[in-house]
mmCIF file of C-alpha atoms and ligand atoms in Angstrom:
data_model
loop_
_atom_site.group_PDB
_atom_site.id
_atom_site.type_symbol
_atom_site.label_atom_id
_atom_site.label_comp_id
_atom_site.label_asym_id
_atom_site.label_seq_id
_atom_site.Cartn_x
_atom_site.Cartn_y
_atom_site.Cartn_z
ATOM 1 C CA MET A 6 213.692 206.364 -26.554
ATOM 2 C CA ALA A 7 211.050 204.264 -24.231
ATOM 3 C CA SER A 8 209.711 206.229 -21.050
ATOM 4 C CA ASP A 9 210.693 203.892 -19.465
ATOM 5 C CA THR A 10 214.524 205.097 -19.148
ATOM 6 C CA LEU A 11 215.926 206.353 -16.160
ATOM 7 C CA ARG A 12 217.079 210.322 -17.025
ATOM 8 C CA THR A 13 217.453 211.961 -13.456
ATOM 9 C CA ALA A 14 219.141 211.725 -10.226
ATOM 10 C CA ASP A 15 215.683 211.003 -8.693
ATOM 11 C CA ASP A 16 215.125 208.308 -11.189
ATOM 12 C CA LEU A 17 218.715 206.629 -10.317
ATOM 13 C CA VAL A 18 218.027 206.826 -7.200
ATOM 14 C CA ALA A 19 214.356 205.382 -7.186
ATOM 15 C CA ALA A 20 215.764 202.886 -9.102
ATOM 16 C CA GLY A 21 218.262 201.916 -6.378
ATOM 17 C CA LEU A 22 221.159 202.545 -8.538
ATOM 18 C CA VAL A 23 222.187 205.478 -6.443
ATOM 19 C CA SER A 24 221.959 206.619 -2.750
ATOM 20 C CA PRO A 25 220.071 209.109 -1.602
ATOM 21 C CA GLU A 26 223.459 210.980 -0.678
ATOM 22 C CA ARG A 27 224.510 211.529 -4.301
ATOM 23 C CA ARG A 28 221.657 212.997 -5.417
ATOM 24 C CA ALA A 29 223.202 216.955 -5.792
ATOM 25 C CA GLU A 30 226.390 215.228 -7.578
ATOM 26 C CA ILE A 31 224.335 213.053 -10.236
ATOM 27 C CA ASP A 32 222.253 216.779 -10.780
ATOM 28 C CA ALA A 33 225.422 218.292 -11.234
ATOM 29 C CA VAL A 34 226.758 215.986 -14.161
ATOM 30 C CA ALA A 35 223.196 215.964 -15.809
ATOM 31 C CA SER A 36 222.690 219.232 -16.462
ATOM 32 C CA ARG A 37 226.327 219.328 -17.979
ATOM 33 C CA TYR A 38 226.087 215.810 -19.883
ATOM 34 C CA ALA A 39 223.350 213.869 -20.883
ATOM 35 C CA VAL A 40 221.894 210.846 -18.807
ATOM 36 C CA ALA A 41 220.161 207.856 -19.517
ATOM 37 C CA VAL A 42 219.794 204.323 -18.278
ATOM 38 C CA THR A 43 217.761 201.612 -19.918
ATOM 39 C CA PRO A 44 215.561 199.299 -17.687
ATOM 40 C CA GLU A 45 218.240 196.388 -19.283
ATOM 41 C CA ILE A 46 221.391 198.406 -18.640
ATOM 42 C CA ALA A 47 219.851 198.803 -14.792
ATOM 43 C CA ALA A 48 219.123 194.844 -14.757
ATOM 44 C CA LEU A 49 222.739 194.629 -15.614
ATOM 45 C CA ILE A 50 224.010 196.780 -12.402
ATOM 46 C CA GLY A 51 225.507 194.747 -9.464
ATOM 47 C CA GLY A 52 226.435 197.927 -7.681
ATOM 48 C CA ALA A 53 227.378 201.841 -7.628
ATOM 49 C CA ASP A 54 231.143 200.680 -8.393
ATOM 50 C CA ASP A 55 230.792 197.765 -10.728
ATOM 51 C CA PRO A 56 231.773 197.619 -14.216
ATOM 52 C CA VAL A 57 228.495 198.399 -15.966
ATOM 53 C CA ALA A 58 227.720 201.340 -13.485
ATOM 54 C CA ARG A 59 230.785 202.848 -14.246
ATOM 55 C CA GLN A 60 229.632 203.230 -17.602
ATOM 56 C CA TYR A 61 226.598 204.812 -17.314
ATOM 57 C CA LEU A 62 226.105 206.043 -13.732
ATOM 58 C CA PRO A 63 227.686 210.049 -13.519
ATOM 59 C CA GLN A 64 230.216 210.926 -11.293
ATOM 60 C CA ALA A 65 231.648 214.268 -10.163
ATOM 61 C CA ALA A 66 235.013 213.575 -11.599
ATOM 62 C CA GLU A 67 232.780 214.467 -15.289
ATOM 63 C CA LEU A 68 232.802 218.158 -14.158
ATOM 64 C CA ASN A 69 236.469 218.593 -14.356
ATOM 65 C CA VAL A 70 238.144 219.393 -17.653
ATOM 66 C CA SER A 71 241.584 218.800 -17.677
ATOM 67 C CA PRO A 72 244.026 221.232 -20.220
ATOM 68 C CA GLN A 73 244.421 218.401 -22.733
ATOM 69 C CA GLU A 74 240.935 217.275 -23.475
ATOM 70 C CA ARG A 75 238.787 218.831 -26.143
ATOM 71 C CA ALA A 76 235.106 219.435 -26.994
ATOM 72 C CA ASP A 77 235.962 217.403 -30.693
ATOM 73 C CA PRO A 78 238.650 215.316 -29.541
ATOM 74 C CA ILE A 79 239.082 213.544 -32.836
ATOM 75 C CA GLY A 80 239.027 216.846 -35.314
ATOM 76 C CA ASP A 81 235.671 215.569 -36.523
ATOM 77 C CA GLU A 82 234.480 219.684 -37.709
ATOM 78 C CA ARG A 83 237.588 220.305 -39.606
ATOM 79 C CA PHE A 84 236.512 217.167 -41.861
ATOM 80 C CA SER A 85 233.010 217.635 -41.904
ATOM 81 C CA PRO A 86 231.873 219.535 -45.557
ATOM 82 C CA VAL A 87 228.099 219.110 -44.832
ATOM 83 C CA LYS A 88 225.875 218.832 -42.052
ATOM 84 C CA GLY A 89 226.056 214.801 -40.781
ATOM 85 C CA ILE A 90 229.105 213.697 -42.932
ATOM 86 C CA VAL A 91 232.430 213.529 -41.597
ATOM 87 C CA HIS A 92 235.310 212.773 -44.572
ATOM 88 C CA ARG A 93 238.429 212.050 -43.089
ATOM 89 C CA TYR A 94 239.343 209.106 -45.611
ATOM 90 C CA PRO A 95 239.295 208.858 -49.579
ATOM 91 C CA ASP A 96 237.005 205.619 -49.422
ATOM 92 C CA ARG A 97 234.816 206.282 -46.642
ATOM 93 C CA VAL A 98 232.893 208.795 -45.046
ATOM 94 C CA LEU A 99 231.149 208.949 -41.528
ATOM 95 C CA LEU A 100 227.184 209.793 -41.814
ATOM 96 C CA MET A 101 225.390 210.663 -39.073
ATOM 97 C CA PRO A 102 221.904 211.037 -39.052
ATOM 98 C CA ILE A 103 220.852 211.115 -35.550
ATOM 99 C CA HIS A 104 222.808 212.709 -32.583
ATOM 100 C CA ALA A 105 220.744 210.501 -29.622
ATOM 101 C CA CYS A 106 221.573 207.359 -27.740
ATOM 102 C CA ALA A 107 219.757 204.863 -25.945
ATOM 103 C CA VAL A 108 221.774 205.262 -23.228
ATOM 104 C CA TYR A 109 224.655 208.134 -22.693
ATOM 105 C CA CYS A 110 227.960 206.575 -21.964
ATOM 106 C CA ARG A 111 230.125 208.954 -19.234
ATOM 107 C CA PHE A 112 233.123 208.531 -21.570
ATOM 108 C CA CYS A 113 231.407 209.528 -24.822
ATOM 109 C CA PHE A 114 234.174 210.997 -27.108
ATOM 110 C CA ARG A 115 230.972 213.092 -28.442
ATOM 111 C CA ARG A 116 230.023 213.650 -25.368
ATOM 112 C CA GLU A 117 229.673 217.518 -26.474
ATOM 113 C CA THR A 118 227.424 216.703 -29.653
ATOM 114 C CA VAL A 119 224.843 213.635 -28.234
ATOM 115 C CA GLY A 120 222.285 213.963 -26.274
ATOM 116 C CA PRO A 121 218.474 213.549 -25.980
ATOM 117 C CA GLY A 122 218.175 217.373 -28.322
ATOM 118 C CA GLY A 123 220.535 215.698 -30.709
ATOM 119 C CA GLU A 124 217.377 214.759 -33.062
ATOM 120 C CA ALA A 125 217.529 213.491 -36.638
ATOM 121 C CA LEU A 126 219.150 215.435 -39.515
ATOM 122 C CA ASN A 127 215.537 216.858 -40.919
ATOM 123 C CA ALA A 128 214.921 215.598 -44.474
ATOM 124 C CA ALA A 129 216.792 218.328 -46.487
ATOM 125 C CA GLU A 130 220.097 217.824 -44.539
ATOM 126 C CA LEU A 131 219.574 213.927 -45.048
ATOM 127 C CA GLU A 132 219.233 214.612 -48.832
ATOM 128 C CA ALA A 133 221.863 217.204 -49.032
ATOM 129 C CA ALA A 134 224.506 214.518 -47.154
ATOM 130 C CA LEU A 135 222.815 211.643 -49.443
ATOM 131 C CA ALA A 136 223.713 214.135 -52.383
ATOM 132 C CA TYR A 137 227.797 214.575 -51.387
ATOM 133 C CA ILE A 138 227.655 210.356 -51.427
ATOM 134 C CA ARG A 139 226.090 210.222 -54.603
ATOM 135 C CA ALA A 140 228.526 212.822 -56.241
ATOM 136 C CA ARG A 141 231.582 211.312 -55.178
ATOM 137 C CA PRO A 142 232.825 207.713 -56.826
ATOM 138 C CA ALA A 143 235.274 207.391 -54.711
ATOM 139 C CA ILE A 144 233.480 206.618 -51.569
ATOM 140 C CA TRP A 145 233.529 203.153 -51.311
ATOM 141 C CA GLU A 146 232.135 202.761 -47.788
ATOM 142 C CA VAL A 147 229.130 204.463 -45.771
ATOM 143 C CA ILE A 148 229.870 204.388 -41.962
ATOM 144 C CA VAL A 149 226.283 205.253 -40.118
ATOM 145 C CA THR A 150 227.485 206.212 -37.098
ATOM 146 C CA GLY A 151 225.553 209.010 -34.702
ATOM 147 C CA GLY A 152 224.778 209.060 -31.849
ATOM 148 C CA ASP A 153 223.382 206.010 -32.382
ATOM 149 C CA PRO A 154 221.741 205.222 -35.801
ATOM 150 C CA LEU A 155 219.454 202.215 -34.487
ATOM 151 C CA LEU A 156 217.335 204.839 -32.683
ATOM 152 C CA LEU A 157 216.082 205.781 -35.836
ATOM 153 C CA SER A 158 212.889 204.495 -36.510
ATOM 154 C CA PRO A 159 212.614 201.058 -38.584
ATOM 155 C CA ARG A 160 210.590 202.872 -41.286
ATOM 156 C CA ARG A 161 213.654 205.911 -41.669
ATOM 157 C CA LEU A 162 215.934 203.537 -41.223
ATOM 158 C CA ALA A 163 214.974 201.422 -44.033
ATOM 159 C CA ASP A 164 214.257 204.427 -45.963
ATOM 160 C CA LEU A 165 218.087 205.572 -44.975
ATOM 161 C CA ILE A 166 219.457 201.721 -46.088
ATOM 162 C CA HIS A 167 217.291 201.840 -49.491
ATOM 163 C CA ALA A 168 218.851 205.293 -50.107
ATOM 164 C CA LEU A 169 222.472 204.234 -49.889
ATOM 165 C CA ASP A 170 221.716 200.936 -51.748
ATOM 166 C CA ALA A 171 220.615 202.692 -54.782
ATOM 167 C CA ILE A 172 224.260 204.646 -54.888
ATOM 168 C CA PRO A 173 226.521 202.136 -57.243
ATOM 169 C CA HIS A 174 229.691 203.424 -56.086
ATOM 170 C CA VAL A 175 228.341 202.247 -52.768
ATOM 171 C CA ALA A 176 230.171 198.786 -51.895
ATOM 172 C CA VAL A 177 229.679 199.009 -47.762
ATOM 173 C CA ILE A 178 227.538 200.125 -45.418
ATOM 174 C CA ARG A 179 228.891 199.811 -42.056
ATOM 175 C CA ILE A 180 226.435 200.828 -38.838
ATOM 176 C CA HIS A 181 227.911 201.261 -35.414
ATOM 177 C CA SER A 182 225.678 200.913 -32.308
ATOM 178 C CA ARG A 183 225.464 199.852 -28.898
ATOM 179 C CA MET A 184 221.521 199.449 -29.103
ATOM 180 C CA PRO A 185 221.745 195.718 -29.119
ATOM 181 C CA MET A 186 223.535 195.828 -26.118
ATOM 182 C CA ALA A 187 221.658 199.385 -24.685
ATOM 183 C CA SER A 188 218.386 198.221 -25.402
ATOM 184 C CA PRO A 189 218.305 194.452 -27.063
ATOM 185 C CA ARG A 190 214.108 194.332 -26.913
ATOM 186 C CA ARG A 191 214.306 197.307 -29.693
ATOM 187 C CA VAL A 192 216.652 194.740 -32.002
ATOM 188 C CA ALA A 193 213.558 193.315 -32.691
ATOM 189 C CA ALA A 194 212.049 192.143 -36.012
ATOM 190 C CA PRO A 195 211.028 195.008 -37.497
ATOM 191 C CA LEU A 196 214.319 197.050 -36.925
ATOM 192 C CA ILE A 197 216.109 193.738 -38.300
ATOM 193 C CA ALA A 198 214.262 193.703 -41.441
ATOM 194 C CA ALA A 199 214.961 197.826 -42.251
ATOM 195 C CA LEU A 200 218.497 196.661 -41.790
ATOM 196 C CA ALA A 201 218.212 194.324 -45.301
ATOM 197 C CA SER A 202 220.218 195.390 -48.002
ATOM 198 C CA ASP A 203 222.076 194.982 -51.248
ATOM 199 C CA LYS A 204 225.127 195.861 -50.440
ATOM 200 C CA ALA A 205 227.140 194.200 -47.803
ATOM 201 C CA LEU A 206 225.610 195.642 -44.384
ATOM 202 C CA TRP A 207 228.069 195.373 -41.501
ATOM 203 C CA LEU A 208 227.207 195.939 -37.658
ATOM 204 C CA VAL A 209 229.391 197.343 -35.304
ATOM 205 C CA ILE A 210 228.347 196.078 -31.386
ATOM 206 C CA HIS A 211 230.065 198.670 -28.783
ATOM 207 C CA ALA A 212 230.513 196.381 -25.844
ATOM 208 C CA ASN A 213 233.288 197.014 -23.124
ATOM 209 C CA HIS A 214 232.796 194.231 -20.246
ATOM 210 C CA ALA A 215 231.585 190.687 -20.577
ATOM 211 C CA ALA A 216 228.853 191.607 -17.963
ATOM 212 C CA GLU A 217 226.847 193.467 -20.794
ATOM 213 C CA PHE A 218 226.625 190.128 -22.225
ATOM 214 C CA GLY A 219 223.046 189.306 -20.603
ATOM 215 C CA ALA A 220 220.388 186.945 -21.464
ATOM 216 C CA ALA A 221 218.175 190.001 -23.152
ATOM 217 C CA GLN A 222 221.593 190.752 -24.568
ATOM 218 C CA ARG A 223 222.563 187.837 -26.177
ATOM 219 C CA ALA A 224 219.245 186.997 -27.667
ATOM 220 C CA ALA A 225 219.684 190.755 -29.826
ATOM 221 C CA VAL A 226 222.703 189.339 -30.936
ATOM 222 C CA ALA A 227 221.379 185.906 -31.922
ATOM 223 C CA ARG A 228 218.772 187.528 -33.991
ATOM 224 C CA LEU A 229 220.692 190.000 -36.145
ATOM 225 C CA ASN A 230 223.139 186.652 -36.142
ATOM 226 C CA ARG A 231 220.241 184.742 -37.532
ATOM 227 C CA ALA A 232 219.704 187.706 -39.847
ATOM 228 C CA GLY A 233 222.795 187.067 -41.885
ATOM 229 C CA ILE A 234 224.313 190.523 -40.576
ATOM 230 C CA PRO A 235 228.279 190.146 -39.990
ATOM 231 C CA LEU A 236 229.195 191.372 -36.529
ATOM 232 C CA LEU A 237 231.958 192.902 -34.979
ATOM 233 C CA GLY A 238 232.737 194.461 -32.011
ATOM 234 C CA GLN A 239 234.187 197.852 -30.990
ATOM 235 C CA SER A 240 235.320 198.949 -27.184
ATOM 236 C CA VAL A 241 236.979 201.424 -25.558
ATOM 237 C CA LEU A 242 239.615 200.876 -23.009
ATOM 238 C CA LEU A 243 238.559 202.048 -19.908
ATOM 239 C CA LYS A 244 240.313 202.665 -16.472
ATOM 240 C CA GLY A 245 237.942 201.311 -13.297
ATOM 241 C CA VAL A 246 236.157 199.244 -16.554
ATOM 242 C CA ASN A 247 238.241 196.580 -18.277
ATOM 243 C CA ASP A 248 241.730 197.550 -17.611
ATOM 244 C CA ALA A 249 243.214 194.183 -16.724
ATOM 245 C CA ALA A 250 243.768 191.589 -18.865
ATOM 246 C CA ALA A 251 241.463 188.750 -17.642
ATOM 247 C CA THR A 252 238.888 191.356 -17.955
ATOM 248 C CA LEU A 253 239.703 192.324 -21.699
ATOM 249 C CA GLU A 254 240.060 188.243 -22.176
ATOM 250 C CA ALA A 255 236.577 187.808 -20.945
ATOM 251 C CA LEU A 256 235.019 190.122 -23.100
ATOM 252 C CA PHE A 257 236.478 189.699 -26.415
ATOM 253 C CA ARG A 258 235.581 185.723 -25.566
ATOM 254 C CA ALA A 259 232.433 186.825 -24.883
ATOM 255 C CA MET A 260 231.984 188.584 -28.339
ATOM 256 C CA VAL A 261 233.517 186.078 -30.334
ATOM 257 C CA ALA A 262 231.060 183.144 -28.712
ATOM 258 C CA ASN A 263 228.513 185.505 -29.396
ATOM 259 C CA ARG A 264 229.674 185.521 -33.206
ATOM 260 C CA ILE A 265 230.784 189.215 -32.540
ATOM 261 C CA LYS A 266 234.507 189.654 -34.119
ATOM 262 C CA PRO A 267 236.634 191.856 -32.066
ATOM 263 C CA TYR A 268 237.227 194.581 -34.530
ATOM 264 C CA TYR A 269 238.841 197.732 -32.534
ATOM 265 C CA LEU A 270 239.798 198.468 -28.911
ATOM 266 C CA HIS A 271 240.038 202.443 -28.749
ATOM 267 C CA HIS A 272 242.289 204.068 -26.713
ATOM 268 C CA PRO A 273 240.011 206.280 -25.092
ATOM 269 C CA ASP A 274 239.873 209.958 -26.305
ATOM 270 C CA LEU A 275 240.549 213.384 -25.114
ATOM 271 C CA ALA A 276 236.767 214.104 -24.380
ATOM 272 C CA PRO A 277 236.070 216.854 -21.446
ATOM 273 C CA GLY A 278 236.104 215.251 -18.371
ATOM 274 C CA THR A 279 237.090 211.749 -18.963
ATOM 275 C CA ALA A 280 240.464 211.570 -17.376
ATOM 276 C CA HIS A 281 239.055 209.316 -14.556
ATOM 277 C CA PHE A 282 238.688 206.747 -17.483
ATOM 278 C CA ARG A 283 242.179 207.191 -19.011
ATOM 279 C CA LEU A 284 245.208 205.370 -18.757
ATOM 280 C CA GLY A 285 248.543 205.273 -20.529
ATOM 281 C CA LEU A 286 249.416 203.986 -23.710
ATOM 282 C CA GLU A 287 251.595 202.069 -22.531
ATOM 283 C CA ALA A 288 249.953 200.319 -19.942
ATOM 284 C CA GLY A 289 247.132 199.680 -22.962
ATOM 285 C CA GLN A 290 250.416 197.690 -24.972
ATOM 286 C CA GLU A 291 251.235 195.818 -21.990
ATOM 287 C CA LEU A 292 247.941 194.444 -21.368
ATOM 288 C CA MET A 293 247.340 193.862 -25.597
ATOM 289 C CA ARG A 294 250.753 191.719 -25.273
ATOM 290 C CA ARG A 295 249.491 189.625 -22.115
ATOM 291 C CA LEU A 296 246.362 189.060 -24.740
ATOM 292 C CA ARG A 297 248.229 188.021 -27.171
ATOM 293 C CA GLY A 298 249.718 185.182 -25.426
ATOM 294 C CA ARG A 299 246.260 183.906 -23.709
ATOM 295 C CA VAL A 300 243.747 183.747 -26.387
ATOM 296 C CA SER A 301 242.725 182.895 -29.305
ATOM 297 C CA GLY A 302 243.440 185.487 -32.563
ATOM 298 C CA LEU A 303 239.709 185.677 -33.215
ATOM 299 C CA CYS A 304 239.628 187.301 -29.576
ATOM 300 C CA GLN A 305 242.670 190.217 -30.759
ATOM 301 C CA PRO A 306 241.108 194.027 -31.856
ATOM 302 C CA SER A 307 243.608 195.946 -33.381
ATOM 303 C CA TYR A 308 244.617 198.844 -30.431
ATOM 304 C CA VAL A 309 244.266 202.196 -31.987
ATOM 305 C CA LEU A 310 244.205 205.490 -31.381
ATOM 306 C CA ASP A 311 242.522 208.384 -33.080
ATOM 307 C CA ILE A 312 244.996 210.942 -33.457
ATOM 308 C CA PRO A 313 243.751 214.242 -31.472
ATOM 309 C CA GLY A 314 243.534 217.316 -34.324
ATOM 310 C CA GLY A 315 241.968 214.933 -37.074
ATOM 311 C CA HIS A 316 244.913 212.863 -38.333
ATOM 312 C CA GLY A 317 243.426 209.548 -38.063
ATOM 313 C CA LYS A 318 243.031 206.592 -36.760
ATOM 314 C CA VAL A 319 246.200 204.271 -36.215
ATOM 315 C CA PRO A 320 247.173 201.058 -34.250
ATOM 316 C CA VAL A 321 249.536 201.854 -31.435
ATOM 317 C CA GLY A 322 251.243 198.601 -30.980
ATOM 318 C CA PRO A 323 252.693 196.750 -28.968
ATOM 319 C CA CYS A 324 255.306 196.270 -31.754
ATOM 320 C CA TYR A 325 256.922 192.576 -31.688
ATOM 321 C CA ALA A 326 259.568 193.268 -34.667
ATOM 322 C CA ALA A 327 262.926 195.192 -34.069
ATOM 323 C CA ARG A 328 266.035 195.888 -36.269
ATOM 324 C CA ASP A 329 268.548 194.154 -34.874
ATOM 325 C CA GLY A 330 271.626 194.208 -37.075
ATOM 326 C CA ASP A 331 271.117 193.251 -40.738
ATOM 327 C CA GLY A 332 267.791 191.350 -39.489
ATOM 328 C CA TRP A 333 265.387 191.934 -37.029
ATOM 329 C CA ARG A 334 264.901 190.994 -33.158
ATOM 330 C CA ILE A 335 260.681 189.555 -32.678
ATOM 331 C CA ALA A 336 259.555 189.202 -29.852
ATOM 332 C CA ASP A 337 257.684 185.678 -29.030
ATOM 333 C CA PRO A 338 253.976 186.123 -26.850
ATOM 334 C CA ASN A 339 255.643 185.767 -23.866
ATOM 335 C CA GLY A 340 258.019 188.215 -24.173
ATOM 336 C CA GLN A 341 261.011 186.603 -25.017
ATOM 337 C CA GLY A 342 263.149 188.137 -28.077
ATOM 338 C CA HIS A 343 264.242 185.784 -31.235
ATOM 339 C CA ARG A 344 266.366 186.363 -34.086
ATOM 340 C CA TYR A 345 264.577 186.641 -37.780
ATOM 341 C CA PRO A 346 267.372 186.590 -40.609
ATOM 342 C CA PRO A 347 268.080 188.666 -43.121
ATOM 343 C CA GLY A 348 266.463 187.082 -46.179
ATOM 344 C CA ASP A 349 265.920 187.699 -49.920
ATOM 345 C CA GLY A 350 263.623 190.681 -49.404
ATOM 346 C CA GLY A 351 266.352 193.759 -49.890
ATOM 347 C CA GLU A 352 267.523 193.788 -46.113
HETATM 348 C C1 PLP B 415 236.938 205.997 -37.424
HETATM 349 C C2 PLP B 415 236.790 206.829 -38.677
HETATM 350 C C3 PLP B 415 236.430 205.663 -39.772
HETATM 351 C C4 PLP B 415 236.199 204.251 -39.820
HETATM 352 O O1 PLP B 415 237.962 204.010 -39.910
HETATM 353 P P1 PLP B 415 238.407 202.187 -40.006
HETATM 354 O O2 PLP B 415 239.573 202.724 -39.300
HETATM 355 O O3 PLP B 415 237.867 202.442 -41.124
HETATM 356 O O4 PLP B 415 237.186 201.672 -38.994
HETATM 357 C C5 PLP B 415 235.704 206.713 -41.049
HETATM 358 N N1 PLP B 415 236.231 208.112 -41.017
HETATM 359 C C6 PLP B 415 236.308 208.769 -39.703
HETATM 360 C C7 PLP B 415 235.963 210.272 -40.379
HETATM 361 C C8 PLP B 415 236.716 208.041 -38.756
HETATM 362 O O5 PLP B 415 236.450 208.721 -37.660
HETATM 363 S S1 SF4 B 416 226.194 205.057 -27.322
HETATM 364 FE FE1 SF4 B 416 228.314 205.610 -28.326
HETATM 365 S S2 SF4 B 416 228.041 207.832 -29.052
HETATM 366 FE FE2 SF4 B 416 226.336 207.214 -27.559
HETATM 367 S S3 SF4 B 416 226.879 207.860 -25.703
HETATM 368 FE FE3 SF4 B 416 227.674 205.790 -25.970
HETATM 369 S S4 SF4 B 416 229.660 206.103 -26.852
HETATM 370 FE FE4 SF4 B 416 228.514 208.065 -26.941
#
């Protein structure tokens, strides 16, 4: 990554992002988990407690690991047949070509595996991962994630896309990235050209707060749009960052207004040292319920939980339909219940 990225307590203090008294605290966290703040993210930070700062500036609370937290919170390891592949569902695999990111999110669910030392798969490892995909015709979609795959050089990225293009049964390439938010200048012509594909290539952009949509970020998203790449949004529900209905509303409106369809709102995973970011499932459901009443359906992601232990991702509500005698009781967006009569569908 560019050398102007802030990586140490000294860097953060010098940039005026944290006060000098916090140097020891930041050093302690940084020796355990990777830290990186790009200049474009630093420019969005208004104060040490603002919603962008909370996502990226280390806090002592990260060193408190609670008993239910796990180094591998969503059980990827058990489903990794070869290095760089996670195959949990029959029709799709994760391909992780690189374990580094432009920025390091304090709540990251892969925080035990990502970091600046998390270099790319070497040529032989990447070839083995591709061979795994080639040999399995049931794999319809390849989800390229990491780390951040858009940290690969445009040349290596183009090679990877070409290799996937050449596999007949792969119909869809999906890339998950935080780069348009974290390092928008990198999302320039050479990188966008590398994404040209014969297959349907979808890009899922990770953003958690409307404040992340600064001018440079909006311009990067616009460049991706002009290249005809369909864009989806994924967000993590985070205490102190976006755990208010108005905040989520502003985030999803910002996505849709920038031609990004909100796809998933993730309930935070049980990653080590992230208890200060987690809220209850019930609080999450209540936020989703309020959102339903306030904003366009275009702005509604699915609220999902990745079940610890590797059992997969599922929507976790809220549910608007409940059995009511021989029919149903359906809640409207205001929480009012209405009867839906039994029909001819076997009820
Ligand atoms: C999240 C995830 C996927 C993608 O799931 P979708 O619901 O299709 O977005 C695929 N494989 C693994 C292992 C995952 O964790
Ligand atoms: S960009 Fe994604 S993988 Fe990288 S630190 Fe943030 S959440 Fe983790």
